[in-house]
């Protein structure tokens, strides 16, 4: 049996919150030589017996998992605050049945891309069978808001060549991971913008979750800008 997962972003905000869903898909295949009856699927994370979550695969609708047949199941798990804090949900499922009067069972293998790197031995038992399906909740996100203020240095209420525009960049960590090496690229400026003028609460140069940094940059108005009557970028 293979088990995979996808995250359902219920509110569409590209972040993961309590109450949103992990949608698990289970693929149960008969790899033996006899049909399997009394097929039962269980997953502790999903409340135990989830056999009723069957979707498709019983081609002849005889209630038997025939040789080489693949049955598909799907069930949703509701994320908790503990899951969000752990940034990972990891678990397995078990399928059982009766084949040629013998009780058989199998623990799920993971089909997640997240689990298929390296040796695929994600539980460090030196084999790739019965590995838990891991769903990563790591979600680095940034939000950038840019504002501009014209500086009338000579006080004549006219935009003159050589006067300046102060751009203010407000950078928010809207994800669930701290972010390092935060800087801004703006085609108005030849250098990167990285000096934080406000918002860095603990002075560790890391944009913490929910932290909001403010950065500034000053642009000098050119003759071309003055003729155009507008600066946009």
PDB file of N, CA, C and O in Angstrom, residues 10-38:
ATOM      1  N   UNK A  10      -7.559  25.801   2.791  1.00  0.00           N
ATOM      2  CA  UNK A  10      -9.008  26.060   2.812  1.00  0.00           C
ATOM      3  C   UNK A  10      -9.331  27.524   2.561  1.00  0.00           C
ATOM      4  O   UNK A  10     -10.237  27.850   1.789  1.00  0.00           O
ATOM      5  N   UNK A  11      -8.592  28.431   3.208  1.00  0.00           N
ATOM      6  CA  UNK A  11      -8.920  29.852   3.062  1.00  0.00           C
ATOM      7  C   UNK A  11      -8.139  30.541   1.947  1.00  0.00           C
ATOM      8  O   UNK A  11      -8.292  31.746   1.730  1.00  0.00           O
ATOM      9  N   UNK A  12      -7.271  29.786   1.256  1.00  0.00           N
ATOM     10  CA  UNK A  12      -6.584  30.328   0.084  1.00  0.00           C
ATOM     11  C   UNK A  12      -5.558  31.399   0.362  1.00  0.00           C
ATOM     12  O   UNK A  12      -5.210  32.168  -0.535  1.00  0.00           O
ATOM     13  N   UNK A  13      -5.004  31.446   1.591  1.00  0.00           N
ATOM     14  CA  UNK A  13      -4.058  32.514   1.910  1.00  0.00           C
ATOM     15  C   UNK A  13      -2.601  32.074   1.765  1.00  0.00           C
ATOM     16  O   UNK A  13      -1.680  32.806   2.148  1.00  0.00           O
ATOM     17  N   UNK A  14      -2.394  30.871   1.227  1.00  0.00           N
ATOM     18  CA  UNK A  14      -1.045  30.337   0.987  1.00  0.00           C
ATOM     19  C   UNK A  14      -0.265  30.086   2.268  1.00  0.00           C
ATOM     20  O   UNK A  14       0.957  29.960   2.261  1.00  0.00           O
ATOM     21  N   UNK A  15      -0.964  29.997   3.393  1.00  0.00           N
ATOM     22  CA  UNK A  15      -0.327  29.675   4.661  1.00  0.00           C
ATOM     23  C   UNK A  15      -1.062  28.497   5.278  1.00  0.00           C
ATOM     24  O   UNK A  15      -2.125  28.103   4.798  1.00  0.00           O
ATOM     25  N   UNK A  16      -0.502  27.921   6.339  1.00  0.00           N
ATOM     26  CA  UNK A  16      -1.106  26.755   6.973  1.00  0.00           C
ATOM     27  C   UNK A  16      -1.597  27.130   8.372  1.00  0.00           C
ATOM     28  O   UNK A  16      -0.823  27.644   9.179  1.00  0.00           O
ATOM     29  N   UNK A  17      -2.873  26.874   8.634  1.00  0.00           N
ATOM     30  CA  UNK A  17      -3.449  27.206   9.932  1.00  0.00           C
ATOM     31  C   UNK A  17      -4.210  26.025  10.519  1.00  0.00           C
ATOM     32  O   UNK A  17      -4.573  25.090   9.807  1.00  0.00           O
ATOM     33  N   UNK A  18      -4.443  26.114  11.823  1.00  0.00           N
ATOM     34  CA  UNK A  18      -5.294  25.138  12.497  1.00  0.00           C
ATOM     35  C   UNK A  18      -6.649  25.080  11.785  1.00  0.00           C
ATOM     36  O   UNK A  18      -7.220  26.106  11.429  1.00  0.00           O
ATOM     37  N   UNK A  19      -7.146  23.875  11.552  1.00  0.00           N
ATOM     38  CA  UNK A  19      -8.444  23.715  10.906  1.00  0.00           C
ATOM     39  C   UNK A  19      -8.359  23.453   9.415  1.00  0.00           C
ATOM     40  O   UNK A  19      -9.338  23.016   8.808  1.00  0.00           O
ATOM     41  N   UNK A  20      -7.187  23.726   8.811  1.00  0.00           N
ATOM     42  CA  UNK A  20      -7.021  23.373   7.404  1.00  0.00           C
ATOM     43  C   UNK A  20      -6.723  21.875   7.301  1.00  0.00           C
ATOM     44  O   UNK A  20      -6.616  21.179   8.314  1.00  0.00           O
ATOM     45  N   UNK A  21      -6.587  21.377   6.081  1.00  0.00           N
ATOM     46  CA  UNK A  21      -6.638  19.928   5.886  1.00  0.00           C
ATOM     47  C   UNK A  21      -5.379  19.357   5.232  1.00  0.00           C
ATOM     48  O   UNK A  21      -4.729  20.012   4.422  1.00  0.00           O
ATOM     49  N   UNK A  22      -5.089  18.110   5.604  1.00  0.00           N
ATOM     50  CA  UNK A  22      -4.198  17.265   4.815  1.00  0.00           C
ATOM     51  C   UNK A  22      -5.083  16.200   4.176  1.00  0.00           C
ATOM     52  O   UNK A  22      -5.829  15.503   4.868  1.00  0.00           O
ATOM     53  N   UNK A  23      -5.032  16.093   2.864  1.00  0.00           N
ATOM     54  CA  UNK A  23      -5.832  15.087   2.147  1.00  0.00           C
ATOM     55  C   UNK A  23      -4.935  13.897   1.818  1.00  0.00           C
ATOM     56  O   UNK A  23      -3.984  14.003   1.039  1.00  0.00           O
ATOM     57  N   UNK A  24      -5.250  12.772   2.427  1.00  0.00           N
ATOM     58  CA  UNK A  24      -4.467  11.553   2.217  1.00  0.00           C
ATOM     59  C   UNK A  24      -5.113  10.698   1.133  1.00  0.00           C
ATOM     60  O   UNK A  24      -6.337  10.543   1.090  1.00  0.00           O
ATOM     61  N   UNK A  25      -4.267  10.144   0.277  1.00  0.00           N
ATOM     62  CA  UNK A  25      -4.711   9.196  -0.747  1.00  0.00           C
ATOM     63  C   UNK A  25      -3.987   7.875  -0.511  1.00  0.00           C
ATOM     64  O   UNK A  25      -2.765   7.847  -0.320  1.00  0.00           O
ATOM     65  N   UNK A  26      -4.753   6.788  -0.513  1.00  0.00           N
ATOM     66  CA  UNK A  26      -4.222   5.456  -0.269  1.00  0.00           C
ATOM     67  C   UNK A  26      -4.436   4.601  -1.519  1.00  0.00           C
ATOM     68  O   UNK A  26      -5.538   4.560  -2.067  1.00  0.00           O
ATOM     69  N   UNK A  27      -3.374   3.932  -1.954  1.00  0.00           N
ATOM     70  CA  UNK A  27      -3.459   3.032  -3.107  1.00  0.00           C
ATOM     71  C   UNK A  27      -3.115   1.622  -2.627  1.00  0.00           C
ATOM     72  O   UNK A  27      -1.979   1.344  -2.251  1.00  0.00           O
ATOM     73  N   UNK A  28      -4.118   0.762  -2.622  1.00  0.00           N
ATOM     74  CA  UNK A  28      -3.959  -0.602  -2.120  1.00  0.00           C
ATOM     75  C   UNK A  28      -3.957  -1.551  -3.312  1.00  0.00           C
ATOM     76  O   UNK A  28      -4.945  -1.645  -4.047  1.00  0.00           O
ATOM     77  N   UNK A  29      -2.859  -2.270  -3.504  1.00  0.00           N
ATOM     78  CA  UNK A  29      -2.727  -3.167  -4.653  1.00  0.00           C
ATOM     79  C   UNK A  29      -2.548  -4.608  -4.197  1.00  0.00           C
ATOM     80  O   UNK A  29      -1.847  -4.895  -3.225  1.00  0.00           O
ATOM     81  N   UNK A  30      -3.203  -5.507  -4.921  1.00  0.00           N
ATOM     82  CA  UNK A  30      -3.019  -6.936  -4.696  1.00  0.00           C
ATOM     83  C   UNK A  30      -1.819  -7.386  -5.524  1.00  0.00           C
ATOM     84  O   UNK A  30      -1.894  -7.527  -6.747  1.00  0.00           O
ATOM     85  N   UNK A  31      -0.703  -7.625  -4.861  1.00  0.00           N
ATOM     86  CA  UNK A  31       0.514  -8.057  -5.547  1.00  0.00           C
ATOM     87  C   UNK A  31       0.723  -9.565  -5.443  1.00  0.00           C
ATOM     88  O   UNK A  31       1.782 -10.077  -5.830  1.00  0.00           O
ATOM     89  N   UNK A  32      -0.286 -10.263  -4.915  1.00  0.00           N
ATOM     90  CA  UNK A  32      -0.182 -11.706  -4.765  1.00  0.00           C
ATOM     91  C   UNK A  32      -0.809 -12.461  -5.912  1.00  0.00           C
ATOM     92  O   UNK A  32      -0.973 -11.923  -7.018  1.00  0.00           O
ATOM     93  N   UNK A  33      -1.194 -13.719  -5.644  1.00  0.00           N
ATOM     94  CA  UNK A  33      -1.747 -14.589  -6.692  1.00  0.00           C
ATOM     95  C   UNK A  33      -3.179 -15.014  -6.403  1.00  0.00           C
ATOM     96  O   UNK A  33      -3.789 -15.740  -7.198  1.00  0.00           O
ATOM     97  N   UNK A  34      -3.741 -14.567  -5.247  1.00  0.00           N
ATOM     98  CA  UNK A  34      -5.120 -14.898  -4.903  1.00  0.00           C
ATOM     99  C   UNK A  34      -5.898 -13.604  -4.642  1.00  0.00           C
ATOM    100  O   UNK A  34      -5.331 -12.608  -4.160  1.00  0.00           O
ATOM    101  N   UNK A  35      -7.205 -13.597  -4.927  1.00  0.00           N
ATOM    102  CA  UNK A  35      -8.030 -12.448  -4.578  1.00  0.00           C
ATOM    103  C   UNK A  35      -8.036 -12.236  -3.051  1.00  0.00           C
ATOM    104  O   UNK A  35      -7.828 -13.185  -2.289  1.00  0.00           O
ATOM    105  N   UNK A  36      -8.267 -10.997  -2.642  1.00  0.00           N
ATOM    106  CA  UNK A  36      -8.286 -10.658  -1.218  1.00  0.00           C
ATOM    107  C   UNK A  36      -9.697 -10.193  -0.840  1.00  0.00           C
ATOM    108  O   UNK A  36     -10.252  -9.299  -1.484  1.00  0.00           O
ATOM    109  N   UNK A  37     -10.235 -10.790   0.188  1.00  0.00           N
ATOM    110  CA  UNK A  37     -11.560 -10.409   0.674  1.00  0.00           C
ATOM    111  C   UNK A  37     -11.429  -9.667   2.000  1.00  0.00           C
ATOM    112  O   UNK A  37     -10.339  -9.600   2.592  1.00  0.00           O
ATOM    113  N   UNK A  38     -12.549  -9.098   2.460  1.00  0.00           N
ATOM    114  CA  UNK A  38     -12.608  -8.417   3.763  1.00  0.00           C
ATOM    115  C   UNK A  38     -11.499  -7.361   3.903  1.00  0.00           C
ATOM    116  O   UNK A  38     -10.836  -7.251   4.940  1.00  0.00           O
TER     117      UNK A  38
END
